[in-house]
Amino acid sequence: MPEHDVLVIGAGLAGQRAALAAAERGVSVGIISKVHPIRSHSNAAQGGINAALAVDDTWESHAFDTVKGSDYLGDQDAIEVMCREAPDELLHLEHIGVTFHRNEKGELGTRAFGGASKARTYYVADITGQAIMHTLYEQLMKYADQIDRYEEWFTTDLAIDDEGHCVGAITRNILDGSTELFRAKSVILASGGNGQIWHPTTNALICTGDGIAMAYRAGATLMDMEMIQYHPTTLAGKGFLITEGARGEGAHLLNAKGERFMETYAPNKMELASRDVVSRAEQTEINEGRGFPDGTVALDITVVPRKRIQEALREIVLVGRDFAGVDITREPIHIKPGNHYTMGGVKTDVWGRTNVPGLYAAGEVACVSVHGGNRLGANSLLDTLIFGRRSGEDGADHAKGRGQGSVPRSALADAEAAVEEIIGRAHDGGRRVSEIKAELGATMDGKVAVFRDEEGIQSALDAVRRLKEEAAGAAIDDRGSVFNQDVLGAIELQNMLEQAEAVCMAALERKESRGAQYRTDYPERNDEEWLKHIDVSRNGGEPEISYSPVTITDWQPEERTY
Amino acid sequence: MASYTLKVRRYQPEAEEDGRRGAYWETFDVELDPTLSVLDGLLQARDGSDGTLSVRCSCRAAICGSCGMKINGQSTLACKTRIGEAAAEAARISGADASGPLISPPAEKELADGDGAPGPGTESAGNEPIVIEPMGNQPVIKDLVTDMESTHWKKFRRVTPWLLPSGPPPEREHIVPPESMVDVTQSVACIQCGACVSACLSMEADPEFIGPAALAKAYRFVGDPRDGQTTERLYDLANDPHGIYDCTHCFACVDVCPKGVAPMNQIMRLRRLAGHDHDIHDVNNGRNHELGFVKIIERKGTLDESLLLQESYAPGVKGKLLPRAASIKGLLQSIPTAIRGIRTGKMRSLPKLIPGVHPKLPGDAQDHVKAIYDRAEESRIQLNLYVIGEGGEEDQAAEAVEPESVSEEPSAT
């Protein structure tokens, strides 16, 4: 039975940052990931990381942009924390080796990004997430004495003691199928978002929100689940991401008539309005017949100088060439809004603490909430690092001076039995896991996307509940122990369906339009009734909705134009 | 939509039934758009018919590095390989197979042993099976899943893969030349997919070779002006018998890398920094061996093998007249290799190895060789795609940066 002071589940940016921060406080750390840490989805963050580091920039300006971007649903105390601490975090990354772009003087250089009043996005070409995550992984190697890595271990559930404290996790070693109960004094969830509930999505196949589902089952409260970001520039069909950095470098959005349509929707910021605004503008153009026949509009990067493209947007040159057959340096590429980011998640305070004692959450799995109704580009890397570090620090402090909790012995046996039940299911003509997942993805993308209404969301909710039943009996093919990905797929599907239900319930509940939630039946923002978070929890039974206040410090809600 | 046949090299470690014990071939018919990827094809097979088919994958966009495998014998990422193009390549190989002695993927030779695989000639040319195998140089765990931990990641850790700054951090950022960050970003772009490890011929001969991915990682720190252990790193990599001089310069890693990292180029830059700039005389005689090639060809235009051993172990007139004990020992130890080379036809026959009888180049060809040398010595072109752009094209940024030529340093072995 492995034991650690702090156990981190998930090894992308938030998880690795949490593990390193905890290790620096002198405690023993275990970090578990269902894929090798280097495969984590933080890799995909292309554009950069925001920080008010320049002498003529202020954290207040960054915070205001974030508050406005969130459509005033972000908690301002948390946003202040994130923006104040951003410059130091960025310098820390530079000091441990991230190869950030430099200006001519050799200092850190920036690029422009959406929704920001200053160019404050720091970057490594368009592989910023990858560059930072690989650097953190290097540091994990450096701290190998203190941090044990469990690479390719799939956590099925959290271990909760009789008093409701989180005291560990139950995890399956993918390599040989053995199950272990990991004991820990603090458990930090850092297992990412749930984009795979939608299809298409920019998210990797691993982004099934397992941590959100696990915490939900363990009694944690979920918040802002209806807030799902659709990124304005994704490839049609496959959902691949074209970085916002392209627009930051000056690329234009054009409809089929060749018009730069953002003039109508955001005359000041144009293509660099916040993502919900740009996605809605695109979808409106497409819905009103001004898009291309394949249901897209065009992103024209040819207006950016070639040398600059090669230097700063090389990855998307490859994406265009390899996945769309388009040379983006020579012709516009067809794009549309696509599922991208989970603003909601496990509700936490500014130290990553959830309502379950001993359980923390950081990064996309969590909802602090710094993103509110809409996340600004290049704030997600920042979120993972700031709240990853803070969770690691507080998790370490929490662990100090405590003994290991006691886990009911049955927990391990129950978890093993649940997995064996899936493996042992007989094929009785029911649907395959992949079919159920495909229907879920299409349903959510059809009904709970850029534009929503009551009828659509309700039909999605009904479908999700039906799919839950079907999934409970879905048989799999692989009966083995070694690298049984089939059974993991079935567990992930259950996790996704639980979250999808919460998403639909919250989307149905919020009868207004704010940020990523645009209700065609309630097209206005309604601060009087809905300037509040929607919480979903499931204390052992059916999901229940409740509300919590939005923290407002310096910035009163006002009309939001770009 | 089009139909494709995937012929997958499978291994189910727990299988007990006949035909599934040990490694075997199985074909899957899939139907998808030709612009979709081989990974999409594999997932269709897995999701639609056989959930036991194991393959690591995640991002589908050539960023996470999970789905390294061999497709038609070539190490690559399955998500980055279009299925239509893979099928065309399979047909091309098969056509070439029938008409001549071109190299075919090893898979084709084992085709005949059945196991559900269709016999040769049963498909039309348009639907030649796409041959899919796990990566090479790594033990197979199950189907297309390999054990990267005991191979790739172990080597990765071998190169001390973290920054070792020379002092305490500055108050703000380190001030460094902007192009130095762009320069190491080529190595930083590595996604650790293992395709280069899979394709590495040196690693096939010497499994202990640190290898292309880990050495590219090493360059990422050696080339970083913020690192304070440059000399120590170079000394370590040069003197390791499985280090930078173990690369045979075959270009396979450059060829297969899905991210343009060009690992071999990074290895050659490590060599130049170690041997030329830091004057490290390694115990493996790697530097001397390399210079042996350079000197002999500068003088004679082609390789005079009779001089190579001496130049490698006891270089120059001084070495020849006053060889050190270690040089003599090295020379003697090389005799069996030389004999094996002659026997197998890799070296020329004995009479031609007598010093002094090596033929000269015709006409003024030797002057051209000399001109190439002069050009190489006066410039140091850095072969870095992040600096010069893909294919070079109209981007002549290369001239703006410190020029260097990779061909300045001929292969070591």
XYZ file of N, CA and C in Angstrom, chain B residues 62-238:
531
model
N -0.588 15.214 -33.253
C 0.875 15.224 -33.294
C 1.503 16.156 -32.260
N 0.876 16.221 -31.091
C 1.423 17.061 -30.030
C 1.820 16.245 -28.802
N 1.057 15.179 -28.517
C 1.305 14.472 -27.257
C 2.373 13.395 -27.391
N 2.593 12.906 -28.620
C 3.668 11.939 -28.833
C 3.341 10.516 -28.413
N 2.060 10.191 -28.265
C 1.692 8.856 -27.772
C 1.769 7.762 -28.827
N 1.391 8.096 -30.084
C 1.077 7.028 -31.042
C 2.218 6.718 -32.002
N 3.442 6.706 -31.480
C 4.569 6.285 -32.303
C 4.427 4.822 -32.698
N 4.666 4.520 -33.958
C 4.613 3.125 -34.430
C 5.255 3.073 -35.810
N 5.379 1.857 -36.350
C 5.898 1.736 -37.710
C 4.742 1.536 -38.668
N 4.695 2.372 -39.684
C 3.666 2.245 -40.705
C 4.373 2.008 -42.030
N 4.097 0.900 -42.660
C 4.810 0.480 -43.865
C 6.321 0.508 -43.632
N 6.723 0.093 -42.457
C 8.152 -0.011 -42.144
C 8.784 1.269 -41.656
N 8.067 2.390 -41.743
C 8.625 3.688 -41.381
C 8.127 4.099 -39.995
N 9.041 4.471 -39.116
C 8.642 4.929 -37.783
C 8.017 6.315 -37.889
N 6.857 6.475 -37.260
C 6.165 7.746 -37.385
C 5.046 7.835 -36.350
N 4.265 8.907 -36.402
C 3.068 9.022 -35.573
C 1.858 8.612 -36.404
N 1.026 7.749 -35.847
C -0.137 7.283 -36.604
C -1.135 8.412 -36.846
N -1.204 9.378 -35.920
C -2.181 10.457 -36.069
C -1.787 11.430 -37.164
N -0.508 11.419 -37.506
C 0.007 12.390 -38.466
C 0.088 11.788 -39.868
N -0.185 10.477 -39.959
C -0.060 9.797 -41.245
C -1.438 9.639 -41.858
N -1.661 10.270 -42.994
C -2.966 10.143 -43.629
C -3.131 8.737 -44.177
N -4.321 8.199 -43.975
C -4.528 6.801 -44.334
C -4.477 6.618 -45.851
N -4.974 7.600 -46.593
C -4.915 7.502 -48.055
C -3.482 7.446 -48.553
N -2.643 8.286 -47.947
C -1.240 8.306 -48.358
C -0.528 7.029 -47.925
N -0.890 6.520 -46.748
C -0.271 5.276 -46.282
C -0.630 4.125 -47.208
N -1.885 4.120 -47.692
C -2.302 3.058 -48.609
C -1.545 3.170 -49.930
N -1.369 4.388 -50.412
C -0.625 4.591 -51.657
C 0.821 4.128 -51.486
N 1.376 4.424 -50.323
C 2.745 4.009 -50.047
C 2.843 2.480 -49.990
N 1.833 1.857 -49.368
C 1.820 0.393 -49.304
C 1.772 -0.194 -50.712
N 0.965 0.420 -51.565
C 0.856 -0.063 -52.947
C 2.174 0.137 -53.694
N 2.801 1.280 -53.440
C 4.070 1.567 -54.114
C 5.129 0.537 -53.712
N 5.200 0.261 -52.399
C 6.190 -0.705 -51.919
C 5.910 -2.079 -52.533
N 4.645 -2.434 -52.539
C 4.269 -3.743 -53.063
C 4.598 -3.849 -54.550
N 4.321 -2.772 -55.281
C 4.668 -2.748 -56.709
C 6.155 -2.874 -56.917
N 6.896 -2.125 -56.107
C 8.346 -2.165 -56.214
C 8.857 -3.554 -55.858
N 8.198 -4.172 -54.909
C 8.559 -5.516 -54.471
C 8.491 -6.504 -55.618
N 7.403 -6.394 -56.357
C 7.183 -7.343 -57.439
C 8.188 -7.145 -58.563
N 8.585 -5.899 -58.783
C 9.400 -5.636 -59.960
C 10.888 -5.618 -59.669
N 11.292 -5.547 -58.478
C 12.727 -5.448 -58.281
C 13.150 -5.684 -56.852
N 14.416 -5.568 -56.606
C 14.971 -5.932 -55.308
C 14.977 -4.785 -54.305
N 14.045 -3.847 -54.434
C 14.041 -2.744 -53.464
C 13.736 -3.267 -52.066
N 14.135 -2.480 -51.100
C 13.935 -2.909 -49.714
C 12.448 -2.915 -49.386
N 11.977 -3.989 -48.803
C 10.582 -4.036 -48.385
C 10.561 -4.036 -46.863
N 9.458 -3.630 -46.284
C 9.416 -3.679 -44.821
C 9.520 -5.128 -44.362
N 10.136 -5.340 -43.228
C 10.341 -6.707 -42.762
C 9.033 -7.483 -42.682
N 7.957 -6.747 -42.422
C 6.664 -7.383 -42.264
C 6.281 -8.224 -43.482
N 6.562 -7.691 -44.644
C 6.117 -8.346 -45.859
C 6.647 -9.769 -45.973
N 7.845 -9.983 -45.485
C 8.468 -11.296 -45.639
C 7.755 -12.348 -44.794
N 7.167 -11.898 -43.694
C 6.521 -12.872 -42.799
C 5.055 -13.066 -43.152
N 4.659 -12.420 -44.229
C 3.263 -12.438 -44.619
C 2.737 -13.848 -44.835
N 3.589 -14.674 -45.378
C 3.127 -15.970 -45.859
C 2.626 -16.893 -44.749
N 2.971 -16.609 -43.496
C 2.625 -17.607 -42.487
C 1.173 -17.536 -42.002
N 0.333 -16.934 -42.807
C -1.098 -17.068 -42.556
C -1.602 -16.261 -41.383
N -2.152 -16.884 -40.402
C -2.744 -16.216 -39.247
C -3.810 -15.228 -39.663
N -4.578 -15.577 -40.606
C -5.667 -14.699 -41.014
C -5.237 -13.612 -41.979
N -3.942 -13.493 -42.197
C -3.493 -12.477 -43.142
C -3.742 -12.969 -44.553
N -4.211 -12.085 -45.400
C -4.459 -12.511 -46.767
C -3.139 -12.810 -47.475
N -3.136 -13.771 -48.318
C -1.930 -14.099 -49.064
C -1.584 -13.004 -50.037
N -0.340 -12.982 -50.472
C 0.066 -11.943 -51.406
C -0.749 -12.047 -52.701
N -1.052 -10.916 -53.244
C -1.703 -10.931 -54.548
C -3.221 -11.007 -54.471
N -3.786 -11.092 -53.273
C -5.233 -11.180 -53.198
C -5.896 -9.813 -53.286
N -5.140 -8.753 -52.937
C -5.740 -7.427 -53.013
C -5.481 -6.801 -54.385
N -6.371 -5.893 -54.708
C -6.084 -5.076 -55.869
C -5.003 -4.086 -55.456
N -4.343 -3.517 -56.443
C -3.251 -2.592 -56.145
C -3.741 -1.429 -55.313
N -5.031 -1.080 -55.453
C -5.560 0.067 -54.745
C -5.822 -0.212 -53.272
N -5.837 -1.462 -52.883
C -6.134 -1.759 -51.492
C -5.089 -2.682 -50.880
N -3.857 -2.349 -51.133
C -2.741 -3.077 -50.523
C -2.798 -2.807 -49.019
N -2.653 -3.825 -48.174
C -2.772 -3.563 -46.734
C -1.691 -2.604 -46.238
N -2.099 -1.730 -45.354
C -1.162 -0.836 -44.686
C -0.561 -1.628 -43.530
N 0.746 -1.768 -43.534
C 1.391 -2.621 -42.538
C 1.735 -1.793 -41.302
N 1.221 -2.215 -40.153
C 1.379 -1.450 -38.915
C 2.043 -2.317 -37.854
N 3.150 -1.818 -37.330
C 3.898 -2.585 -36.329
C 4.261 -1.680 -35.154
N 4.547 -2.287 -33.997
C 5.036 -1.465 -32.881
C 6.418 -0.896 -33.206
N 6.816 0.115 -32.465
C 8.119 0.740 -32.685
C 9.250 -0.254 -32.444
N 10.366 0.009 -33.076
C 11.552 -0.826 -32.909
C 12.392 -0.375 -31.729
N 13.390 -1.166 -31.408
C 14.343 -0.875 -30.333
C 13.689 -0.733 -28.957
N 12.464 -1.223 -28.819
C 11.767 -1.179 -27.535
C 10.987 -2.477 -27.387
N 11.014 -3.073 -26.186
C 10.223 -4.287 -25.986
C 8.732 -4.005 -26.170
N 8.002 -4.977 -26.678
C 6.564 -4.798 -26.878
C 5.822 -5.285 -25.632
N 4.867 -4.479 -25.160
C 4.041 -4.869 -24.008
C 2.783 -5.577 -24.506
N 2.126 -4.951 -25.449
C 0.885 -5.509 -25.989
C 0.585 -4.786 -27.302
N 0.326 -5.517 -28.340
C 0.017 -4.941 -29.652
C 1.000 -3.806 -30.016
N 0.463 -2.580 -30.111
C 1.311 -1.468 -30.549
C 1.887 -0.685 -29.370
N 1.673 -1.200 -28.169
C 2.166 -0.530 -26.963
C 3.550 -1.075 -26.613
N 4.538 -0.196 -26.572
C 5.897 -0.642 -26.256
C 6.318 -0.143 -24.874
N 7.365 -0.767 -24.373
C 7.911 -0.389 -23.076
C 8.924 0.738 -23.281
N 8.444 1.962 -23.224
C 9.337 3.109 -23.426
C 10.133 3.420 -22.164
N 9.612 2.967 -21.024
C 10.265 3.300 -19.764
C 11.680 2.713 -19.699
N 11.799 1.439 -20.046
C 13.101 0.782 -19.882
C 14.082 1.186 -20.980
N 13.594 1.843 -22.010
C 14.491 2.229 -23.101
C 14.570 3.751 -23.204
N 13.554 4.302 -23.807
C 13.575 5.739 -24.077
C 13.741 6.596 -22.823
N 12.888 6.379 -21.831
C 12.899 7.286 -20.666
C 14.154 7.084 -19.818
N 14.660 5.870 -19.795
C 15.892 5.626 -19.059
C 17.048 6.430 -19.676
N 17.089 6.433 -20.982
C 18.145 7.182 -21.670
C 17.948 8.690 -21.488
N 16.700 9.093 -21.507
C 16.338 10.496 -21.284
C 16.913 10.968 -19.939
N 16.726 10.139 -18.912
C 17.228 10.532 -17.583
C 18.752 10.515 -17.531
N 19.363 9.731 -18.431
C 20.817 9.600 -18.461
C 21.522 10.949 -18.711
N 20.895 11.863 -19.426
C 21.603 13.090 -19.824
C 21.405 14.248 -18.832
N 21.033 13.937 -17.589
C 20.754 14.980 -16.588
C 19.828 16.046 -17.193
N 18.575 15.626 -17.469
C 17.706 16.492 -18.263
C 17.037 17.611 -17.475
N 17.801 18.424 -16.829
C 17.241 19.654 -16.245
C 18.325 20.716 -16.255
N 17.889 21.958 -16.199
C 18.819 23.083 -16.264
C 19.661 23.127 -14.993
N 20.967 23.304 -15.176
C 21.873 23.474 -14.039
C 22.444 24.887 -14.130
N 21.711 25.842 -13.551
C 22.120 27.242 -13.715
C 23.469 27.505 -13.031
N 24.180 28.510 -13.538
C 25.517 28.747 -13.005
C 25.494 29.437 -11.652
N 24.404 30.072 -11.304
C 24.362 30.737 -10.004
C 22.940 30.900 -9.541
N 22.742 31.667 -8.477
C 21.376 31.923 -8.033
C 20.613 32.701 -9.096
N 19.298 32.544 -9.121
C 18.527 33.212 -10.175
C 18.627 34.729 -10.070
N 18.603 35.409 -11.206
C 18.603 36.878 -11.180
C 17.268 37.386 -10.635
N 17.224 38.682 -10.353
C 15.998 39.240 -9.799
C 14.843 39.148 -10.796
N 15.171 39.488 -12.051
C 14.158 39.295 -13.101
C 14.614 38.138 -13.975
N 14.325 38.227 -15.283
C 14.703 37.117 -16.142
C 16.184 37.158 -16.493
N 16.720 36.009 -16.919
C 18.056 35.997 -17.491
C 18.004 36.785 -18.806
N 18.988 37.617 -19.028
C 19.065 38.308 -20.319
C 19.940 37.441 -21.237
N 19.360 36.963 -22.312
C 20.099 36.081 -23.224
C 19.850 36.511 -24.666
N 20.768 36.172 -25.578
C 20.522 36.528 -26.981
C 19.231 35.874 -27.471
N 18.346 36.651 -28.106
C 17.058 36.095 -28.535
C 17.218 34.840 -29.393
N 18.243 34.820 -30.273
C 18.358 33.661 -31.171
C 18.793 32.399 -30.431
N 19.382 32.564 -29.219
C 19.774 31.363 -28.479
C 18.542 30.596 -28.010
N 17.485 31.327 -27.691
C 16.253 30.658 -27.268
C 15.585 29.987 -28.475
N 15.608 30.686 -29.614
C 15.047 30.083 -30.827
C 15.853 28.831 -31.180
N 17.157 28.921 -31.011
C 18.039 27.810 -31.352
C 17.697 26.546 -30.564
N 17.605 26.632 -29.246
C 17.315 25.416 -28.481
C 15.848 25.001 -28.582
N 15.014 25.910 -29.075
C 13.601 25.549 -29.213
C 13.420 24.413 -30.227
N 14.371 24.239 -31.124
C 14.266 23.083 -32.025
C 14.301 21.779 -31.215
N 15.168 21.709 -30.230
C 15.200 20.518 -29.372
C 14.002 20.490 -28.430
N 13.604 21.681 -27.961
C 12.447 21.754 -27.062
C 11.182 21.254 -27.777
N 11.157 21.387 -29.102
C 9.987 20.960 -29.870
C 9.794 19.451 -29.856
N 10.803 18.717 -29.383
C 10.697 17.247 -29.314
C 9.538 16.857 -28.407
N 8.687 15.958 -28.889
C 7.546 15.518 -28.079
C 7.776 14.152 -27.453
N 9.011 13.636 -27.538
C 9.376 12.355 -26.902
C 8.493 11.219 -27.391
N 8.237 11.178 -28.683
C 7.377 10.119 -29.216
C 8.133 8.826 -29.424
N 9.462 8.913 -29.556
C 10.260 7.695 -29.706
C 10.434 7.232 -31.140
N 9.914 7.970 -32.117
C 10.064 7.533 -33.509
C 11.541 7.420 -33.883
N 12.347 8.374 -33.426
C 13.776 8.338 -33.765
C 14.467 7.164 -33.083
N 14.036 6.877 -31.859
C 14.604 5.728 -31.142
C 14.272 4.447 -31.910
N 13.031 4.391 -32.384
C 12.572 3.223 -33.131
C 13.386 3.019 -34.408
N 13.768 4.126 -35.033
C 14.441 4.033 -36.336
C 15.953 3.985 -36.223
N 16.485 4.195 -35.032
C 17.931 4.391 -34.890
C 18.713 3.107 -35.192
N 19.559 3.161 -36.205
C 20.354 1.983 -36.582
C 21.486 1.743 -35.595
N 22.033 2.814 -35.039
C 23.111 2.637 -34.065
C 22.598 1.915 -32.825
N 21.363 2.230 -32.452
C 20.826 1.599 -31.248
C 20.541 0.126 -31.487
N 20.262 -0.194 -32.741
C 20.062 -1.596 -33.076
C 21.364 -2.365 -32.847
N 22.497 -1.720 -33.211
C 23.794 -2.373 -33.032
C 24.264 -2.284 -31.581
N 23.978 -1.157 -30.949
C 24.398 -0.961 -29.560
C 23.197 -0.475 -28.748
N 22.485 -1.405 -28.136
C 21.282 -1.010 -27.382
C 21.577 -0.014 -26.266
N 22.837 0.087 -25.866
C 23.180 1.034 -24.799
C 23.372 2.464 -25.320
N 23.396 2.625 -26.631
C 23.571 3.967 -27.205
C 22.551 4.929 -26.594
N 23.045 6.073 -26.132
C 22.133 7.042 -25.499
C 21.015 7.435 -26.465
N 21.375 7.541 -27.729
C 20.335 7.651 -28.741
C 19.932 9.059 -29.121
N 19.214 9.169 -30.237
C 18.913 10.476 -30.822
C 18.032 11.374 -29.946
N 16.981 10.827 -29.348
C 16.063 11.693 -28.585
C 16.760 12.258 -27.357
N 17.444 11.389 -26.610
C 18.090 11.845 -25.376
C 19.244 12.794 -25.683
N 19.956 12.567 -26.776
C 21.057 13.469 -27.103
C 20.546 14.817 -27.607
N 19.417 14.791 -28.306
C 18.809 16.070 -28.686
C 18.402 16.828 -27.426
N 17.911 16.077 -26.453
C 17.565 16.695 -25.163
C 18.828 17.285 -24.526
N 19.929 16.557 -24.626
C 21.180 17.047 -24.053
C 21.590 18.362 -24.711
N 21.412 18.454 -26.031
C 21.780 19.703 -26.705
C 20.931 20.863 -26.204
N 19.670 20.547 -25.844
C 18.782 21.594 -25.357
C 19.405 22.334 -24.157
N 20.210 21.618 -23.344
C 20.865 22.280 -22.203
C 22.241 22.813 -22.565
N 22.968 22.046 -23.376
C 24.299 22.501 -23.786
C 24.188 23.819 -24.555
N 23.135 23.923 -25.376
C 22.984 25.128 -26.196
C 22.325 26.277 -25.454
N 21.965 26.066 -24.205
C 21.248 27.093 -23.446
C 22.243 27.937 -22.660
N 22.351 29.223 -22.982
C 23.354 30.045 -22.303
C 23.148 30.152 -20.796
N 21.959 29.756 -20.310
C 21.701 29.843 -18.869
C 22.280 28.661 -18.108
N 22.677 27.606 -18.835
C 23.192 26.412 -18.161
C 24.650 26.629 -17.787
N 25.005 26.212 -16.565
C 26.364 26.452 -16.084
C 27.286 25.248 -16.192
N 26.815 24.155 -16.748
C 27.613 22.929 -16.765
C 27.898 22.465 -18.190
N 28.050 23.405 -19.088
C 28.220 23.042 -20.493
C 29.415 22.118 -20.699
N 30.572 22.489 -20.167
C 31.784 21.689 -20.374
C 31.627 20.301 -19.760
N 31.088 20.266 -18.551
C 30.910 18.980 -17.874
C 29.972 18.076 -18.665
N 28.903 18.659 -19.173
C 27.958 17.859 -19.968
C 28.654 17.310 -21.208
N 29.402 18.167 -21.890
C 30.067 17.734 -23.123
C 31.104 16.653 -22.833
N 31.875 16.860 -21.764
C 32.903 15.896 -21.392
C 32.259 14.532 -21.144
N 31.160 14.555 -20.417
C 30.428 13.335 -20.088
C 29.927 12.629 -21.348
N 29.318 13.385 -22.251
C 28.715 12.771 -23.442
C 29.764 12.295 -24.438
N 30.917 12.979 -24.448
C 31.982 12.582 -25.383
C 32.690 11.324 -24.896
